[in-house]
Amino acid sequence: MSTTAVPQPRPDWQNDWQQLLSYLPENYEQLAREHKMLEVQYGNAKIKTAQDLLRFVFVHVGCDLPLRQSVAVVGAAGGPKLSAMRLHKKMQRSPSYLEALIARMVPVGQDARPELWAGFEMVAVDASTVCGPGATGADARIHAVLRLADLSYEQVQVTDQHGGETFKRFVWREGQLVIGDRGYCNAPGVAHVVDCGAQVLVRYNLRSMPAYDQQGDLVDVMLWLRALRVGKPAELRVQGVSNAQGASRWVQGRLVAERLPDCRA
């Protein structure tokens, strides 16, 4: 039989807690009620305030502790005595409340409004690895599409550690500008986005997507880049070859680049 030691709170944890609360919007308590996080079925509910709720959330998520250990830590610090199952239920209902908190703490969307980007809805795609306790490498990978105007998730996929980054994992729609890093720069993925009616902005990867001119001749991208001048953005009409589903096709696009000064290179 083994037991898990419960970390003891530091003597000055109350000062830390008050400082943390000072970063929250003034109406964080009212927001919890609006999102029905404090509604209870019975009168003997343990969590009655947003402060009590956030203590559990921050300990469980911020310290990456299991449910049982999270409730034990909060209880040892003088907080409500809560069962691990009840915390699990609260965490399931908390995303909309936490999203509302973040939206009021961070001025999201001001630079990503469609009217500032020719009417496009900007969405970013990326992947993160997940490691379990005692893991020596990645156990899983989370692939997500984030709408930049309000930082809300559009689509999410979970794969094993072998799941690669590709635009083809998701369904896109007309009016979207899909943004990805160089890991997503390949012709089949870009072609998939275009076929869905969306547009693509991706950091160029010479090795995964060679560029050709309109006559089908290979473009010496490095030669073109070396000719650029500092502070003078340039673009070059190019195309790539997609061999998806056993058929070759051209994918039209343009390279946009600017030479950085030596101090930023």
CSV table of C-alpha atoms in Angstrom, one decimal:
chain,number,residue,atom,x,y,z
A,1,MET,CA,0.0,0.0,0.0
A,2,SER,CA,1.4,3.4,-1.0
A,3,THR,CA,0.3,6.9,-0.1
A,4,THR,CA,0.8,10.2,-1.9
A,5,ALA,CA,2.2,13.0,0.1
A,6,VAL,CA,0.2,16.2,0.1
A,7,PRO,CA,2.2,19.3,-0.5
A,8,GLN,CA,1.8,21.8,2.4
A,9,PRO,CA,1.0,25.4,1.6
A,10,ARG,CA,3.6,28.0,2.4
A,11,PRO,CA,3.0,30.4,5.3
A,12,ASP,CA,2.6,33.4,3.0
A,13,TRP,CA,0.2,31.7,0.5
A,14,GLN,CA,-2.6,34.2,1.4
A,15,ASN,CA,-0.5,37.1,0.1
A,16,ASP,CA,0.2,35.2,-3.1
A,17,TRP,CA,-3.5,34.5,-3.4
A,18,GLN,CA,-4.5,38.1,-3.0
A,19,GLN,CA,-2.0,39.1,-5.6
A,20,LEU,CA,-3.3,36.5,-8.0
A,21,LEU,CA,-6.9,37.8,-7.5
A,22,SER,CA,-5.8,41.3,-8.3
A,23,TYR,CA,-5.1,40.3,-11.9
A,24,LEU,CA,-8.7,39.1,-12.4
A,25,PRO,CA,-11.4,41.4,-13.8
A,26,GLU,CA,-13.6,43.1,-11.2
A,27,ASN,CA,-16.7,41.2,-12.2
A,28,TYR,CA,-15.1,37.7,-11.9
A,29,GLU,CA,-17.6,36.7,-9.2
A,30,GLN,CA,-20.6,37.9,-11.3
A,31,LEU,CA,-19.2,36.1,-14.4
A,32,ALA,CA,-19.2,32.8,-12.4
A,33,ARG,CA,-22.9,33.3,-11.6
A,34,GLU,CA,-23.7,34.2,-15.2
A,35,HIS,CA,-22.0,31.0,-16.4
A,36,LYS,CA,-23.9,29.0,-13.7
A,37,MET,CA,-20.7,27.8,-12.1
A,38,LEU,CA,-22.1,28.5,-8.6
A,39,GLU,CA,-25.6,27.1,-9.1
A,40,VAL,CA,-26.2,24.2,-6.8
A,41,GLN,CA,-28.9,21.6,-6.4
A,42,TYR,CA,-28.6,21.2,-2.7
A,43,GLY,CA,-28.1,23.7,0.1
A,44,ASN,CA,-25.0,22.0,1.5
A,45,ALA,CA,-22.8,22.8,-1.5
A,46,LYS,CA,-19.1,23.2,-0.8
A,47,ILE,CA,-18.2,25.7,-3.5
A,48,LYS,CA,-20.2,28.9,-2.9
A,49,THR,CA,-18.0,31.6,-4.3
A,50,ALA,CA,-15.9,32.2,-7.4
A,51,GLN,CA,-12.8,32.4,-5.1
A,52,ASP,CA,-13.4,28.9,-3.9
A,53,LEU,CA,-13.9,27.6,-7.4
A,54,LEU,CA,-10.8,29.3,-8.7
A,55,ARG,CA,-8.6,27.9,-5.9
A,56,PHE,CA,-9.5,24.4,-7.1
A,57,VAL,CA,-9.0,25.3,-10.8
A,58,PHE,CA,-5.7,27.0,-10.3
A,59,VAL,CA,-4.3,24.2,-8.1
A,60,HIS,CA,-5.5,21.4,-10.3
A,61,VAL,CA,-4.4,23.0,-13.6
A,62,GLY,CA,-1.6,25.3,-12.6
A,63,CYS,CA,0.2,22.7,-10.5
A,64,ASP,CA,-0.8,19.8,-12.8
A,65,LEU,CA,-2.0,17.7,-9.9
A,66,PRO,CA,-4.4,14.8,-10.0
A,67,LEU,CA,-7.9,15.4,-8.8
A,68,ARG,CA,-7.5,13.7,-5.5
A,69,GLN,CA,-4.3,15.6,-4.7
A,70,SER,CA,-5.8,18.9,-5.8
A,71,VAL,CA,-8.7,18.6,-3.4
A,72,ALA,CA,-6.3,17.5,-0.6
A,73,VAL,CA,-4.0,20.5,-1.2
A,74,VAL,CA,-6.9,23.0,-1.1
A,75,GLY,CA,-8.4,21.4,2.0
A,76,ALA,CA,-5.0,21.5,3.8
A,77,ALA,CA,-4.8,25.2,3.0
A,78,GLY,CA,-8.1,25.9,4.7
A,79,GLY,CA,-10.3,25.7,1.7
A,80,PRO,CA,-13.6,23.8,1.2
A,81,LYS,CA,-13.5,20.0,1.6
A,82,LEU,CA,-14.5,18.7,-1.8
A,83,SER,CA,-14.6,15.2,-3.4
A,84,ALA,CA,-12.4,14.5,-6.4
A,85,MET,CA,-15.6,13.6,-8.4
A,86,ARG,CA,-17.2,16.9,-7.6
A,87,LEU,CA,-14.1,18.8,-8.8
A,88,HIS,CA,-14.2,16.7,-12.0
A,89,LYS,CA,-17.8,17.8,-12.6
A,90,LYS,CA,-16.9,21.5,-12.0
A,91,MET,CA,-13.9,21.3,-14.3
A,92,GLN,CA,-16.2,19.9,-17.1
A,93,ARG,CA,-18.4,22.9,-16.8
A,94,SER,CA,-15.7,25.5,-16.4
A,95,PRO,CA,-14.4,26.2,-20.0
A,96,SER,CA,-16.9,28.9,-20.9
A,97,TYR,CA,-16.3,30.7,-17.6
A,98,LEU,CA,-12.5,30.6,-17.9
A,99,GLU,CA,-12.8,31.8,-21.5
A,100,ALA,CA,-14.9,34.8,-20.4
A,101,LEU,CA,-12.3,35.6,-17.7
A,102,ILE,CA,-9.5,35.6,-20.3
A,103,ALA,CA,-11.5,37.7,-22.8
A,104,ARG,CA,-11.8,40.4,-20.1
A,105,MET,CA,-8.2,40.2,-19.1
A,106,VAL,CA,-6.6,40.3,-22.5
A,107,PRO,CA,-7.7,42.7,-25.3
A,108,VAL,CA,-8.0,39.9,-27.8
A,109,GLY,CA,-9.2,40.4,-31.4
A,110,GLN,CA,-8.4,44.1,-31.9
A,111,ASP,CA,-5.8,43.3,-34.5
A,112,ALA,CA,-7.5,40.3,-35.9
A,113,ARG,CA,-10.9,41.7,-36.8
A,114,PRO,CA,-12.1,40.7,-40.3
A,115,GLU,CA,-12.5,44.3,-41.4
A,116,LEU,CA,-8.7,44.8,-40.9
A,117,TRP,CA,-7.9,41.8,-43.0
A,118,ALA,CA,-9.9,42.3,-46.2
A,119,GLY,CA,-12.9,40.5,-44.6
A,120,PHE,CA,-11.0,37.3,-43.8
A,121,GLU,CA,-11.7,35.4,-40.6
A,122,MET,CA,-8.1,34.6,-39.4
A,123,VAL,CA,-7.6,31.2,-37.9
A,124,ALA,CA,-4.3,29.7,-36.7
A,125,VAL,CA,-3.4,26.0,-36.6
A,126,ASP,CA,-0.8,24.3,-34.5
A,127,ALA,CA,0.0,21.1,-32.5
A,128,SER,CA,1.2,20.5,-29.0
A,129,THR,CA,2.6,17.3,-27.4
A,130,VAL,CA,1.2,15.8,-24.2
A,131,CYS,CA,3.3,13.8,-21.8
A,132,GLY,CA,2.0,11.7,-19.0
A,133,PRO,CA,3.6,11.1,-15.6
A,134,GLY,CA,7.0,9.3,-15.9
A,135,ALA,CA,6.9,9.6,-19.7
A,136,THR,CA,10.3,9.6,-21.6
A,137,GLY,CA,8.7,11.1,-24.7
A,138,ALA,CA,5.4,12.4,-26.1
A,139,ASP,CA,2.4,10.2,-25.4
A,140,ALA,CA,-0.1,12.1,-27.6
A,141,ARG,CA,-0.5,15.2,-29.7
A,142,ILE,CA,-3.3,17.8,-29.7
A,143,HIS,CA,-4.0,19.5,-33.0
A,144,ALA,CA,-6.1,22.7,-32.7
A,145,VAL,CA,-7.5,25.5,-34.8
A,146,LEU,CA,-7.8,28.8,-33.0
A,147,ARG,CA,-9.9,31.7,-34.2
A,148,LEU,CA,-7.7,34.8,-33.5
A,149,ALA,CA,-10.5,37.3,-33.2
A,150,ASP,CA,-11.7,35.9,-29.9
A,151,LEU,CA,-9.2,33.1,-29.1
A,152,SER,CA,-11.9,30.4,-29.3
A,153,TYR,CA,-11.2,26.9,-30.6
A,154,GLU,CA,-12.7,26.0,-34.0
A,155,GLN,CA,-11.6,22.4,-34.2
A,156,VAL,CA,-9.5,20.0,-32.1
A,157,GLN,CA,-8.1,16.6,-32.9
A,158,VAL,CA,-6.1,14.3,-30.6
A,159,THR,CA,-3.7,11.7,-32.1
A,160,ASP,CA,-0.9,9.5,-30.8
A,161,GLN,CA,2.6,10.8,-30.8
A,162,HIS,CA,3.0,9.9,-34.5
A,163,GLY,CA,0.2,12.2,-35.7
A,164,GLY,CA,1.9,14.8,-38.0
A,165,GLU,CA,1.0,18.4,-38.6
A,166,THR,CA,-1.1,18.9,-41.7
A,167,PHE,CA,-3.8,21.2,-42.9
A,168,LYS,CA,-5.6,18.1,-44.2
A,169,ARG,CA,-6.7,17.2,-40.6
A,170,PHE,CA,-9.4,19.9,-40.7
A,171,VAL,CA,-12.3,21.2,-42.7
A,172,TRP,CA,-12.0,24.8,-43.8
A,173,ARG,CA,-14.6,27.2,-45.2
A,174,GLU,CA,-14.8,30.1,-47.5
A,175,GLY,CA,-13.7,33.4,-46.0
A,176,GLN,CA,-11.1,32.0,-43.7
A,177,LEU,CA,-7.4,32.9,-43.8
A,178,VAL,CA,-5.6,29.8,-42.4
A,179,ILE,CA,-2.2,30.5,-40.7
A,180,GLY,CA,0.4,27.9,-40.0
A,181,ASP,CA,4.1,27.5,-39.3
A,182,ARG,CA,6.6,25.9,-41.7
A,183,GLY,CA,5.6,22.4,-40.6
A,184,TYR,CA,2.4,22.9,-42.5
A,185,CYS,CA,4.1,24.1,-45.7
A,186,ASN,CA,3.5,21.4,-48.2
A,187,ALA,CA,1.5,21.3,-51.5
A,188,PRO,CA,-1.1,18.6,-50.6
A,189,GLY,CA,-2.0,20.4,-47.4
A,190,VAL,CA,-2.2,23.9,-49.0
A,191,ALA,CA,-4.2,22.4,-51.9
A,192,HIS,CA,-6.7,20.9,-49.4
A,193,VAL,CA,-7.3,24.4,-47.8
A,194,VAL,CA,-7.8,26.0,-51.2
A,195,ASP,CA,-10.2,23.2,-52.3
A,196,CYS,CA,-12.3,24.0,-49.2
A,197,GLY,CA,-12.6,27.6,-50.4
A,198,ALA,CA,-10.2,29.2,-47.8
A,199,GLN,CA,-6.9,31.0,-48.2
A,200,VAL,CA,-3.5,30.1,-46.7
A,201,LEU,CA,-0.7,32.1,-45.1
A,202,VAL,CA,2.2,29.8,-44.1
A,203,ARG,CA,5.8,30.2,-43.4
A,204,TYR,CA,7.7,28.9,-46.4
A,205,ASN,CA,9.7,25.7,-46.2
A,206,LEU,CA,12.0,25.3,-49.2
A,207,ARG,CA,12.6,21.5,-48.7
A,208,SER,CA,8.9,20.5,-48.3
A,209,MET,CA,7.5,22.7,-51.1
A,210,PRO,CA,9.8,23.6,-54.0
A,211,ALA,CA,8.6,26.6,-55.9
A,212,TYR,CA,8.1,26.7,-59.7
A,213,ASP,CA,7.5,29.6,-62.1
A,214,GLN,CA,4.4,29.8,-64.3
A,215,GLN,CA,6.3,27.9,-67.1
A,216,GLY,CA,6.9,25.0,-64.7
A,217,ASP,CA,10.6,25.7,-64.2
A,218,LEU,CA,12.2,25.4,-60.7
A,219,VAL,CA,12.7,28.7,-59.0
A,220,ASP,CA,16.0,29.4,-57.2
A,221,VAL,CA,14.4,30.8,-54.1
A,222,MET,CA,17.7,31.5,-52.3
A,223,LEU,CA,19.0,33.5,-55.3
A,224,TRP,CA,15.8,35.6,-55.2
A,225,LEU,CA,16.1,36.2,-51.5
A,226,ARG,CA,19.8,37.2,-51.7
A,227,ALA,CA,18.8,40.0,-54.1
A,228,LEU,CA,16.3,41.6,-51.6
A,229,ARG,CA,17.1,44.9,-49.9
A,230,VAL,CA,16.5,45.8,-46.3
A,231,GLY,CA,13.1,47.4,-45.7
A,232,LYS,CA,11.8,46.6,-49.2
A,233,PRO,CA,9.1,43.9,-49.1
A,234,ALA,CA,9.0,41.8,-52.3
A,235,GLU,CA,6.7,39.1,-53.7
A,236,LEU,CA,7.1,36.5,-56.4
A,237,ARG,CA,4.3,34.6,-58.1
A,238,VAL,CA,5.0,30.8,-57.9
A,239,GLN,CA,3.3,27.5,-57.9
A,240,GLY,CA,3.8,24.1,-56.2
A,241,VAL,CA,3.1,20.6,-57.2
A,242,SER,CA,0.6,18.5,-55.2
A,243,ASN,CA,0.6,14.8,-55.7
A,244,ALA,CA,-2.3,14.1,-53.4
A,245,GLN,CA,-4.4,11.0,-54.2
A,246,GLY,CA,-2.1,9.9,-56.9
A,247,ALA,CA,-2.7,12.8,-59.2
A,248,SER,CA,-0.4,15.8,-59.8
A,249,ARG,CA,-1.8,19.3,-59.9
A,250,TRP,CA,-0.4,22.9,-59.6
A,251,VAL,CA,-1.1,24.9,-56.5
A,252,GLN,CA,-0.9,28.7,-57.2
A,253,GLY,CA,0.5,31.1,-54.7
A,254,ARG,CA,3.1,33.8,-54.0
A,255,LEU,CA,6.2,34.2,-51.9
A,256,VAL,CA,6.4,37.3,-49.8
A,257,ALA,CA,9.7,38.2,-48.1
A,258,GLU,CA,11.7,41.1,-46.8
A,259,ARG,CA,15.4,41.2,-45.9
A,260,LEU,CA,16.0,41.8,-42.2
A,261,PRO,CA,18.8,44.1,-41.0
A,262,ASP,CA,21.9,42.4,-39.6
A,263,CYS,CA,20.9,43.1,-36.0
A,264,ARG,CA,17.7,41.1,-36.4
A,265,ALA,CA,18.9,38.3,-38.7
